[in-house]
Amino acid sequence: KAGVTQTPRYLIKTRGQQVTLSCSPISGHRSVSWYQQTPGQGLQFLFEYFSETQRNKGNFPGRFSGRQFSNSRSEMNVSTLELGDSALYLCASSLSGGFGEKLFFGSGTQLSVL
Amino acid sequence: GENVEQHPSTLSVQEGDSAVIKCTYSDSASNYFPWYKQELGKRPQLIIDIRSNVGEKKDQRIAVTLNKTAKHFSLHITETQPEDSAVYFCAASIFGGSQGNLIFGKGTKLSVKP
Protein backbone atom coordinates (compact mmCIF):
# COMPACT_ATOMS: atom_id res chain seq x y z
CA LYS A 1 0.00 0.00 0.00
CA ALA A 2 1.50 3.32 -1.04
CA GLY A 3 2.02 5.89 1.68
CA VAL A 4 1.05 9.53 1.71
CA THR A 5 2.67 11.29 -1.22
CA GLN A 6 3.48 14.98 -1.30
CA THR A 7 4.71 16.92 -4.29
CA PRO A 8 6.92 18.70 -4.90
CA ARG A 9 9.56 17.87 -2.28
CA TYR A 10 11.24 21.26 -2.55
CA LEU A 11 10.09 24.67 -3.70
CA ILE A 12 11.84 28.00 -3.90
CA LYS A 13 9.68 31.08 -4.37
CA THR A 14 10.05 34.81 -3.95
CA ARG A 15 7.97 37.12 -1.82
CA GLY A 16 4.61 38.00 -3.28
CA GLN A 17 4.31 34.86 -5.38
CA GLN A 18 1.82 32.11 -4.78
CA VAL A 19 2.37 28.39 -4.44
CA THR A 20 0.32 25.21 -4.63
CA LEU A 21 1.27 22.03 -2.81
CA SER A 22 -0.22 18.63 -3.46
CA CYS A 23 -0.99 15.67 -1.22
CA SER A 24 -2.20 12.22 -2.21
CA PRO A 25 -3.48 10.25 0.79
CA ILE A 26 -3.26 6.55 1.37
CA SER A 27 -5.82 4.72 -0.73
CA GLY A 28 -9.12 4.58 1.14
CA HIS A 29 -8.29 7.47 3.45
CA ARG A 30 -10.77 10.30 3.20
CA SER A 31 -9.41 12.76 5.75
CA VAL A 32 -6.44 14.96 4.89
CA SER A 33 -4.86 17.43 7.30
CA TRP A 34 -2.16 19.99 6.68
CA TYR A 35 0.51 21.13 9.13
CA GLN A 36 3.24 23.75 9.01
CA GLN A 37 6.51 22.75 10.66
CA THR A 38 9.15 25.32 11.53
CA PRO A 39 12.20 24.96 13.80
CA GLY A 40 11.21 25.61 17.38
CA GLN A 41 7.48 25.89 16.63
CA GLY A 42 6.62 22.27 16.16
CA LEU A 43 3.68 21.26 14.04
CA GLN A 44 0.98 23.87 13.62
CA PHE A 45 -2.39 22.79 12.34
CA LEU A 46 -3.56 24.53 9.16
CA PHE A 47 -6.78 22.77 8.16
CA GLU A 48 -8.46 19.43 7.65
CA TYR A 49 -10.58 18.19 4.77
CA PHE A 50 -13.02 15.35 4.63
CA SER A 51 -15.23 14.45 1.68
CA GLU A 52 -14.22 17.60 -0.18
CA THR A 53 -15.26 19.84 2.73
CA GLN A 54 -13.06 21.81 5.08
CA ARG A 55 -14.01 20.48 8.47
CA ASN A 56 -11.50 22.22 10.75
CA LYS A 57 -9.26 25.24 10.45
CA GLY A 58 -6.29 26.46 12.47
CA ASN A 59 -5.21 30.02 13.18
CA PHE A 60 -3.60 30.96 9.91
CA PRO A 61 -4.38 33.99 7.73
CA GLY A 62 -6.67 33.74 4.74
CA ARG A 63 -3.64 33.58 2.42
CA PHE A 64 -3.54 29.90 3.31
CA SER A 65 -6.27 27.91 1.64
CA GLY A 66 -6.89 24.40 0.49
CA ARG A 67 -9.25 22.07 -1.21
CA GLN A 68 -9.95 18.39 -1.59
CA PHE A 69 -10.99 16.54 -4.68
CA SER A 70 -13.42 13.67 -5.07
CA ASN A 71 -10.52 11.16 -5.05
CA SER A 72 -9.45 12.59 -1.65
CA ARG A 73 -6.32 14.20 -3.04
CA SER A 74 -5.78 17.61 -1.51
CA GLU A 75 -4.03 20.79 -2.48
CA MET A 76 -2.87 23.65 -0.34
CA ASN A 77 -2.37 27.14 -1.71
CA VAL A 78 -0.48 30.04 -0.22
CA SER A 79 -0.89 33.41 -1.88
CA THR A 80 1.22 36.54 -1.53
CA LEU A 81 4.10 34.65 0.01
CA GLU A 82 6.00 36.15 2.92
CA LEU A 83 9.48 35.28 4.21
CA GLY A 84 7.88 33.80 7.32
CA ASP A 85 6.05 31.22 5.22
CA SER A 86 9.31 29.34 4.73
CA ALA A 87 8.67 25.98 6.37
CA LEU A 88 8.15 22.29 5.90
CA TYR A 89 4.52 21.65 5.00
CA LEU A 90 3.28 18.24 6.01
CA CYS A 91 0.06 16.59 5.12
CA ALA A 92 -1.38 13.61 6.93
CA SER A 93 -4.20 11.26 6.12
CA SER A 94 -6.46 8.97 8.08
CA LEU A 95 -9.50 6.87 7.30
CA SER A 96 -12.13 9.38 8.38
CA GLY A 97 -10.35 11.72 10.76
CA GLY A 98 -12.30 10.18 13.59
CA PHE A 99 -11.42 10.07 17.26
CA GLY A 100 -8.27 8.11 17.98
CA GLU A 101 -7.43 7.34 14.37
CA LYS A 102 -3.75 7.12 13.51
CA LEU A 103 -2.42 9.88 11.31
CA PHE A 104 -0.07 8.91 8.49
CA PHE A 105 2.24 11.72 7.44
CA GLY A 106 3.80 12.44 4.09
CA SER A 107 7.45 13.42 3.71
CA GLY A 108 6.53 17.04 3.33
CA THR A 109 7.21 19.90 0.94
CA GLN A 110 10.07 22.18 1.97
CA LEU A 111 9.12 25.71 0.94
CA SER A 112 11.75 28.44 0.88
CA VAL A 113 10.64 32.01 0.33
CA LEU A 114 13.39 34.42 -0.74
CA GLY B 1 -8.50 27.07 22.00
CA GLU B 2 -6.31 24.20 23.09
CA ASN B 3 -2.66 24.88 23.91
CA VAL B 4 -0.03 22.21 24.50
CA GLU B 5 3.21 22.95 26.31
CA GLN B 6 6.08 20.46 26.04
CA HIS B 7 9.24 20.19 28.16
CA PRO B 8 12.15 19.95 27.89
CA SER B 9 12.94 21.22 24.42
CA THR B 10 16.17 19.21 24.38
CA LEU B 11 17.16 16.16 26.36
CA SER B 12 20.45 14.27 26.36
CA VAL B 13 20.84 10.90 28.06
CA GLN B 14 23.34 8.09 28.16
CA GLU B 15 22.46 4.85 26.44
CA GLY B 16 20.59 2.63 28.86
CA ASP B 17 19.22 5.50 30.94
CA SER B 18 15.56 6.50 31.04
CA ALA B 19 14.09 9.58 29.37
CA VAL B 20 10.95 11.45 30.38
CA ILE B 21 9.16 14.11 28.34
CA LYS B 22 6.27 16.06 29.83
CA CYS B 23 3.35 17.88 28.26
CA THR B 24 0.55 19.97 29.68
CA TYR B 25 -2.67 20.89 27.93
CA SER B 26 -5.15 23.66 28.57
CA ASP B 27 -8.51 22.30 27.43
CA SER B 28 -9.94 19.93 30.05
CA ALA B 29 -12.24 18.48 27.40
CA SER B 30 -9.30 17.07 25.41
CA ASN B 31 -9.57 13.32 25.40
CA TYR B 32 -6.94 11.88 23.08
CA PHE B 33 -3.17 12.22 23.48
CA PRO B 34 -0.80 10.72 20.91
CA TRP B 35 2.97 10.88 20.75
CA TYR B 36 4.84 11.13 17.46
CA LYS B 37 8.50 10.46 16.77
CA GLN B 38 10.32 12.25 13.95
CA GLU B 39 13.79 11.05 13.04
CA LEU B 40 16.06 13.46 11.23
CA GLY B 41 14.83 14.07 7.71
CA LYS B 42 11.89 11.72 8.08
CA ARG B 43 8.17 12.03 8.57
CA PRO B 44 6.52 11.95 12.02
CA GLN B 45 5.24 8.55 13.06
CA LEU B 46 2.86 7.59 15.83
CA ILE B 47 4.62 5.64 18.56
CA ILE B 48 1.98 5.47 21.30
CA ASP B 49 -1.29 7.11 22.26
CA ILE B 50 -3.61 7.27 25.25
CA ARG B 51 -7.26 8.13 25.72
CA SER B 52 -8.64 10.09 28.63
CA ASN B 53 -10.34 7.07 30.19
CA VAL B 54 -6.94 5.39 30.73
CA GLY B 55 -4.24 6.47 33.16
CA GLU B 56 -1.29 4.59 31.74
CA LYS B 57 -0.36 2.64 28.65
CA LYS B 58 2.78 0.68 27.93
CA ASP B 59 4.37 -0.73 24.79
CA GLN B 60 7.69 -2.47 25.36
CA ARG B 61 10.19 0.24 26.36
CA ILE B 62 7.82 3.16 26.03
CA ALA B 63 4.95 4.19 28.27
CA VAL B 64 2.63 7.14 28.54
CA THR B 65 0.91 8.36 31.70
CA LEU B 66 -2.00 10.77 31.93
CA ASN B 67 -3.08 12.92 34.86
CA LYS B 68 -6.41 14.47 33.90
CA THR B 69 -6.73 16.46 37.12
CA ALA B 70 -3.42 18.20 36.54
CA LYS B 71 -3.91 18.20 32.76
CA HIS B 72 -0.57 16.72 31.97
CA PHE B 73 0.77 13.61 30.32
CA SER B 74 4.24 12.17 29.99
CA LEU B 75 6.25 9.89 27.75
CA HIS B 76 8.66 7.51 29.42
CA ILE B 77 11.36 5.67 27.50
CA THR B 78 13.37 3.08 29.42
CA GLU B 79 16.70 1.50 28.47
CA THR B 80 17.28 4.12 25.81
CA GLN B 81 19.17 3.18 22.66
CA PRO B 82 20.90 5.36 20.04
CA GLU B 83 18.04 4.70 17.63
CA ASP B 84 15.70 6.47 20.07
CA SER B 85 17.44 9.73 19.11
CA ALA B 86 14.78 11.86 17.41
CA VAL B 87 12.36 14.70 17.98
CA TYR B 88 9.29 13.67 19.95
CA PHE B 89 6.01 15.54 19.71
CA CYS B 90 3.07 15.24 22.06
CA ALA B 91 -0.39 16.26 20.95
CA ALA B 92 -3.93 16.66 22.22
CA SER B 93 -7.22 16.57 20.42
CA ILE B 94 -9.97 19.11 21.03
CA PHE B 95 -13.11 17.51 22.39
CA GLY B 96 -15.70 16.92 19.68
CA GLY B 97 -13.23 17.69 16.95
CA SER B 98 -11.79 15.26 14.50
CA GLN B 99 -8.36 13.71 14.63
CA GLY B 100 -7.41 16.18 11.94
CA ASN B 101 -7.09 19.08 14.33
CA LEU B 102 -4.52 17.66 16.71
CA ILE B 103 -2.69 20.41 18.58
CA PHE B 104 1.00 19.58 18.91
CA GLY B 105 3.64 20.62 21.40
CA LYS B 106 6.80 22.21 20.05
CA GLY B 107 8.81 19.03 20.32
CA THR B 108 11.65 17.57 22.36
CA LYS B 109 14.93 16.70 20.71
CA LEU B 110 16.21 13.57 22.41
CA SER B 111 19.85 12.60 22.00
CA VAL B 112 21.01 9.21 23.26
CA LYS B 113 24.76 9.02 23.64
CA PRO B 114 26.38 5.61 23.23
mmCIF file of C-alpha atoms in Angstrom:
data_model
loop_
_atom_site.group_PDB
_atom_site.id
_atom_site.type_symbol
_atom_site.label_atom_id
_atom_site.label_comp_id
_atom_site.label_asym_id
_atom_site.label_seq_id
_atom_site.Cartn_x
_atom_site.Cartn_y
_atom_site.Cartn_z
ATOM 1 C CA LYS A 1 0.000 0.000 0.000
ATOM 2 C CA ALA A 2 1.504 3.318 -1.036
ATOM 3 C CA GLY A 3 2.018 5.887 1.680
ATOM 4 C CA VAL A 4 1.055 9.531 1.715
ATOM 5 C CA THR A 5 2.674 11.289 -1.219
ATOM 6 C CA GLN A 6 3.477 14.982 -1.300
ATOM 7 C CA THR A 7 4.709 16.920 -4.287
ATOM 8 C CA PRO A 8 6.923 18.703 -4.900
ATOM 9 C CA ARG A 9 9.557 17.870 -2.283
ATOM 10 C CA TYR A 10 11.236 21.259 -2.551
ATOM 11 C CA LEU A 11 10.086 24.665 -3.703
ATOM 12 C CA ILE A 12 11.839 27.997 -3.897
ATOM 13 C CA LYS A 13 9.684 31.082 -4.371
ATOM 14 C CA THR A 14 10.046 34.813 -3.950
ATOM 15 C CA ARG A 15 7.967 37.123 -1.818
ATOM 16 C CA GLY A 16 4.611 38.003 -3.285
ATOM 17 C CA GLN A 17 4.312 34.862 -5.383
ATOM 18 C CA GLN A 18 1.819 32.113 -4.778
ATOM 19 C CA VAL A 19 2.369 28.393 -4.444
ATOM 20 C CA THR A 20 0.324 25.208 -4.627
ATOM 21 C CA LEU A 21 1.269 22.032 -2.810
ATOM 22 C CA SER A 22 -0.221 18.632 -3.463
ATOM 23 C CA CYS A 23 -0.994 15.670 -1.218
ATOM 24 C CA SER A 24 -2.205 12.220 -2.206
ATOM 25 C CA PRO A 25 -3.481 10.254 0.795
ATOM 26 C CA ILE A 26 -3.257 6.545 1.373
ATOM 27 C CA SER A 27 -5.816 4.719 -0.727
ATOM 28 C CA GLY A 28 -9.116 4.584 1.139
ATOM 29 C CA HIS A 29 -8.295 7.468 3.446
ATOM 30 C CA ARG A 30 -10.766 10.299 3.195
ATOM 31 C CA SER A 31 -9.406 12.762 5.752
ATOM 32 C CA VAL A 32 -6.436 14.963 4.889
ATOM 33 C CA SER A 33 -4.864 17.430 7.298
ATOM 34 C CA TRP A 34 -2.162 19.995 6.684
ATOM 35 C CA TYR A 35 0.506 21.134 9.127
ATOM 36 C CA GLN A 36 3.240 23.754 9.014
ATOM 37 C CA GLN A 37 6.509 22.751 10.664
ATOM 38 C CA THR A 38 9.148 25.320 11.534
ATOM 39 C CA PRO A 39 12.201 24.959 13.800
ATOM 40 C CA GLY A 40 11.212 25.608 17.384
ATOM 41 C CA GLN A 41 7.481 25.892 16.627
ATOM 42 C CA GLY A 42 6.621 22.265 16.161
ATOM 43 C CA LEU A 43 3.681 21.258 14.038
ATOM 44 C CA GLN A 44 0.984 23.875 13.615
ATOM 45 C CA PHE A 45 -2.392 22.795 12.336
ATOM 46 C CA LEU A 46 -3.563 24.527 9.163
ATOM 47 C CA PHE A 47 -6.783 22.767 8.158
ATOM 48 C CA GLU A 48 -8.456 19.429 7.655
ATOM 49 C CA TYR A 49 -10.578 18.191 4.770
ATOM 50 C CA PHE A 50 -13.024 15.350 4.631
ATOM 51 C CA SER A 51 -15.228 14.450 1.682
ATOM 52 C CA GLU A 52 -14.218 17.600 -0.179
ATOM 53 C CA THR A 53 -15.257 19.841 2.732
ATOM 54 C CA GLN A 54 -13.059 21.806 5.081
ATOM 55 C CA ARG A 55 -14.007 20.475 8.467
ATOM 56 C CA ASN A 56 -11.501 22.219 10.748
ATOM 57 C CA LYS A 57 -9.255 25.243 10.447
ATOM 58 C CA GLY A 58 -6.294 26.465 12.466
ATOM 59 C CA ASN A 59 -5.208 30.023 13.180
ATOM 60 C CA PHE A 60 -3.595 30.963 9.908
ATOM 61 C CA PRO A 61 -4.380 33.987 7.726
ATOM 62 C CA GLY A 62 -6.668 33.740 4.739
ATOM 63 C CA ARG A 63 -3.642 33.583 2.422
ATOM 64 C CA PHE A 64 -3.544 29.904 3.310
ATOM 65 C CA SER A 65 -6.267 27.912 1.640
ATOM 66 C CA GLY A 66 -6.888 24.403 0.490
ATOM 67 C CA ARG A 67 -9.247 22.067 -1.208
ATOM 68 C CA GLN A 68 -9.947 18.392 -1.587
ATOM 69 C CA PHE A 69 -10.991 16.541 -4.682
ATOM 70 C CA SER A 70 -13.419 13.670 -5.071
ATOM 71 C CA ASN A 71 -10.522 11.163 -5.050
ATOM 72 C CA SER A 72 -9.446 12.595 -1.647
ATOM 73 C CA ARG A 73 -6.321 14.202 -3.044
ATOM 74 C CA SER A 74 -5.775 17.605 -1.514
ATOM 75 C CA GLU A 75 -4.030 20.793 -2.483
ATOM 76 C CA MET A 76 -2.875 23.647 -0.342
ATOM 77 C CA ASN A 77 -2.367 27.142 -1.710
ATOM 78 C CA VAL A 78 -0.477 30.041 -0.218
ATOM 79 C CA SER A 79 -0.894 33.409 -1.876
ATOM 80 C CA THR A 80 1.221 36.543 -1.529
ATOM 81 C CA LEU A 81 4.101 34.646 0.011
ATOM 82 C CA GLU A 82 6.004 36.150 2.917
ATOM 83 C CA LEU A 83 9.475 35.276 4.213
ATOM 84 C CA GLY A 84 7.881 33.797 7.318
ATOM 85 C CA ASP A 85 6.055 31.223 5.218
ATOM 86 C CA SER A 86 9.309 29.345 4.734
ATOM 87 C CA ALA A 87 8.667 25.984 6.373
ATOM 88 C CA LEU A 88 8.150 22.292 5.903
ATOM 89 C CA TYR A 89 4.517 21.653 5.004
ATOM 90 C CA LEU A 90 3.282 18.240 6.011
ATOM 91 C CA CYS A 91 0.061 16.593 5.117
ATOM 92 C CA ALA A 92 -1.382 13.612 6.932
ATOM 93 C CA SER A 93 -4.196 11.261 6.117
ATOM 94 C CA SER A 94 -6.463 8.968 8.077
ATOM 95 C CA LEU A 95 -9.503 6.873 7.298
ATOM 96 C CA SER A 96 -12.134 9.375 8.381
ATOM 97 C CA GLY A 97 -10.345 11.725 10.762
ATOM 98 C CA GLY A 98 -12.296 10.177 13.589
ATOM 99 C CA PHE A 99 -11.416 10.066 17.257
ATOM 100 C CA GLY A 100 -8.272 8.110 17.979
ATOM 101 C CA GLU A 101 -7.428 7.340 14.372
ATOM 102 C CA LYS A 102 -3.754 7.122 13.511
ATOM 103 C CA LEU A 103 -2.415 9.885 11.308
ATOM 104 C CA PHE A 104 -0.070 8.909 8.485
ATOM 105 C CA PHE A 105 2.238 11.721 7.441
ATOM 106 C CA GLY A 106 3.798 12.439 4.093
ATOM 107 C CA SER A 107 7.450 13.418 3.714
ATOM 108 C CA GLY A 108 6.530 17.042 3.329
ATOM 109 C CA THR A 109 7.212 19.902 0.942
ATOM 110 C CA GLN A 110 10.066 22.176 1.969
ATOM 111 C CA LEU A 111 9.125 25.713 0.938
ATOM 112 C CA SER A 112 11.748 28.440 0.884
ATOM 113 C CA VAL A 113 10.640 32.013 0.326
ATOM 114 C CA LEU A 114 13.386 34.422 -0.743
ATOM 115 C CA GLY B 1 -8.499 27.073 22.004
ATOM 116 C CA GLU B 2 -6.314 24.200 23.091
ATOM 117 C CA ASN B 3 -2.662 24.881 23.909
ATOM 118 C CA VAL B 4 -0.033 22.212 24.496
ATOM 119 C CA GLU B 5 3.214 22.951 26.309
ATOM 120 C CA GLN B 6 6.080 20.461 26.044
ATOM 121 C CA HIS B 7 9.242 20.193 28.160
ATOM 122 C CA PRO B 8 12.148 19.953 27.890
ATOM 123 C CA SER B 9 12.943 21.222 24.420
ATOM 124 C CA THR B 10 16.170 19.214 24.378
ATOM 125 C CA LEU B 11 17.161 16.155 26.358
ATOM 126 C CA SER B 12 20.445 14.270 26.357
ATOM 127 C CA VAL B 13 20.840 10.896 28.057
ATOM 128 C CA GLN B 14 23.339 8.089 28.156
ATOM 129 C CA GLU B 15 22.458 4.852 26.437
ATOM 130 C CA GLY B 16 20.593 2.632 28.864
ATOM 131 C CA ASP B 17 19.216 5.499 30.942
ATOM 132 C CA SER B 18 15.559 6.500 31.040
ATOM 133 C CA ALA B 19 14.092 9.581 29.372
ATOM 134 C CA VAL B 20 10.954 11.453 30.385
ATOM 135 C CA ILE B 21 9.162 14.111 28.342
ATOM 136 C CA LYS B 22 6.268 16.058 29.832
ATOM 137 C CA CYS B 23 3.351 17.877 28.256
ATOM 138 C CA THR B 24 0.545 19.973 29.681
ATOM 139 C CA TYR B 25 -2.668 20.890 27.930
ATOM 140 C CA SER B 26 -5.149 23.662 28.568
ATOM 141 C CA ASP B 27 -8.513 22.296 27.432
ATOM 142 C CA SER B 28 -9.939 19.931 30.052
ATOM 143 C CA ALA B 29 -12.240 18.479 27.396
ATOM 144 C CA SER B 30 -9.301 17.066 25.409
ATOM 145 C CA ASN B 31 -9.573 13.316 25.401
ATOM 146 C CA TYR B 32 -6.937 11.879 23.081
ATOM 147 C CA PHE B 33 -3.175 12.219 23.484
ATOM 148 C CA PRO B 34 -0.805 10.719 20.906
ATOM 149 C CA TRP B 35 2.967 10.879 20.750
ATOM 150 C CA TYR B 36 4.840 11.133 17.461
ATOM 151 C CA LYS B 37 8.504 10.463 16.767
ATOM 152 C CA GLN B 38 10.321 12.249 13.952
ATOM 153 C CA GLU B 39 13.787 11.050 13.041
ATOM 154 C CA LEU B 40 16.058 13.459 11.231
ATOM 155 C CA GLY B 41 14.830 14.069 7.708
ATOM 156 C CA LYS B 42 11.893 11.716 8.080
ATOM 157 C CA ARG B 43 8.172 12.032 8.568
ATOM 158 C CA PRO B 44 6.523 11.953 12.017
ATOM 159 C CA GLN B 45 5.242 8.549 13.058
ATOM 160 C CA LEU B 46 2.862 7.594 15.831
ATOM 161 C CA ILE B 47 4.616 5.641 18.561
ATOM 162 C CA ILE B 48 1.982 5.470 21.302
ATOM 163 C CA ASP B 49 -1.294 7.114 22.259
ATOM 164 C CA ILE B 50 -3.614 7.269 25.246
ATOM 165 C CA ARG B 51 -7.262 8.127 25.723
ATOM 166 C CA SER B 52 -8.644 10.095 28.631
ATOM 167 C CA ASN B 53 -10.337 7.072 30.193
ATOM 168 C CA VAL B 54 -6.936 5.390 30.727
ATOM 169 C CA GLY B 55 -4.237 6.469 33.164
ATOM 170 C CA GLU B 56 -1.294 4.590 31.745
ATOM 171 C CA LYS B 57 -0.360 2.641 28.651
ATOM 172 C CA LYS B 58 2.780 0.684 27.934
ATOM 173 C CA ASP B 59 4.371 -0.728 24.789
ATOM 174 C CA GLN B 60 7.687 -2.469 25.357
ATOM 175 C CA ARG B 61 10.193 0.236 26.360
ATOM 176 C CA ILE B 62 7.823 3.161 26.025
ATOM 177 C CA ALA B 63 4.952 4.185 28.269
ATOM 178 C CA VAL B 64 2.631 7.136 28.545
ATOM 179 C CA THR B 65 0.912 8.358 31.696
ATOM 180 C CA LEU B 66 -1.995 10.773 31.934
ATOM 181 C CA ASN B 67 -3.082 12.915 34.863
ATOM 182 C CA LYS B 68 -6.413 14.465 33.899
ATOM 183 C CA THR B 69 -6.728 16.457 37.119
ATOM 184 C CA ALA B 70 -3.419 18.205 36.535
ATOM 185 C CA LYS B 71 -3.910 18.202 32.757
ATOM 186 C CA HIS B 72 -0.569 16.722 31.974
ATOM 187 C CA PHE B 73 0.766 13.610 30.316
ATOM 188 C CA SER B 74 4.240 12.174 29.989
ATOM 189 C CA LEU B 75 6.253 9.889 27.745
ATOM 190 C CA HIS B 76 8.664 7.510 29.422
ATOM 191 C CA ILE B 77 11.364 5.671 27.504
ATOM 192 C CA THR B 78 13.372 3.083 29.418
ATOM 193 C CA GLU B 79 16.696 1.496 28.474
ATOM 194 C CA THR B 80 17.279 4.124 25.807
ATOM 195 C CA GLN B 81 19.165 3.180 22.661
ATOM 196 C CA PRO B 82 20.904 5.356 20.041
ATOM 197 C CA GLU B 83 18.036 4.703 17.626
ATOM 198 C CA ASP B 84 15.704 6.470 20.074
ATOM 199 C CA SER B 85 17.439 9.728 19.107
ATOM 200 C CA ALA B 86 14.783 11.862 17.410
ATOM 201 C CA VAL B 87 12.362 14.704 17.979
ATOM 202 C CA TYR B 88 9.290 13.669 19.955
ATOM 203 C CA PHE B 89 6.009 15.542 19.712
ATOM 204 C CA CYS B 90 3.071 15.244 22.065
ATOM 205 C CA ALA B 91 -0.393 16.256 20.945
ATOM 206 C CA ALA B 92 -3.932 16.656 22.223
ATOM 207 C CA SER B 93 -7.219 16.574 20.422
ATOM 208 C CA ILE B 94 -9.967 19.115 21.032
ATOM 209 C CA PHE B 95 -13.114 17.509 22.388
ATOM 210 C CA GLY B 96 -15.698 16.925 19.684
ATOM 211 C CA GLY B 97 -13.231 17.694 16.952
ATOM 212 C CA SER B 98 -11.792 15.264 14.502
ATOM 213 C CA GLN B 99 -8.364 13.714 14.625
ATOM 214 C CA GLY B 100 -7.415 16.180 11.943
ATOM 215 C CA ASN B 101 -7.088 19.082 14.332
ATOM 216 C CA LEU B 102 -4.524 17.662 16.710
ATOM 217 C CA ILE B 103 -2.688 20.408 18.584
ATOM 218 C CA PHE B 104 1.001 19.577 18.910
ATOM 219 C CA GLY B 105 3.636 20.624 21.403
ATOM 220 C CA LYS B 106 6.799 22.207 20.052
ATOM 221 C CA GLY B 107 8.806 19.030 20.320
ATOM 222 C CA THR B 108 11.647 17.569 22.359
ATOM 223 C CA LYS B 109 14.929 16.697 20.712
ATOM 224 C CA LEU B 110 16.207 13.568 22.405
ATOM 225 C CA SER B 111 19.854 12.597 21.998
ATOM 226 C CA VAL B 112 21.009 9.212 23.261
ATOM 227 C CA LYS B 113 24.760 9.016 23.637
ATOM 228 C CA PRO B 114 26.382 5.607 23.235
#
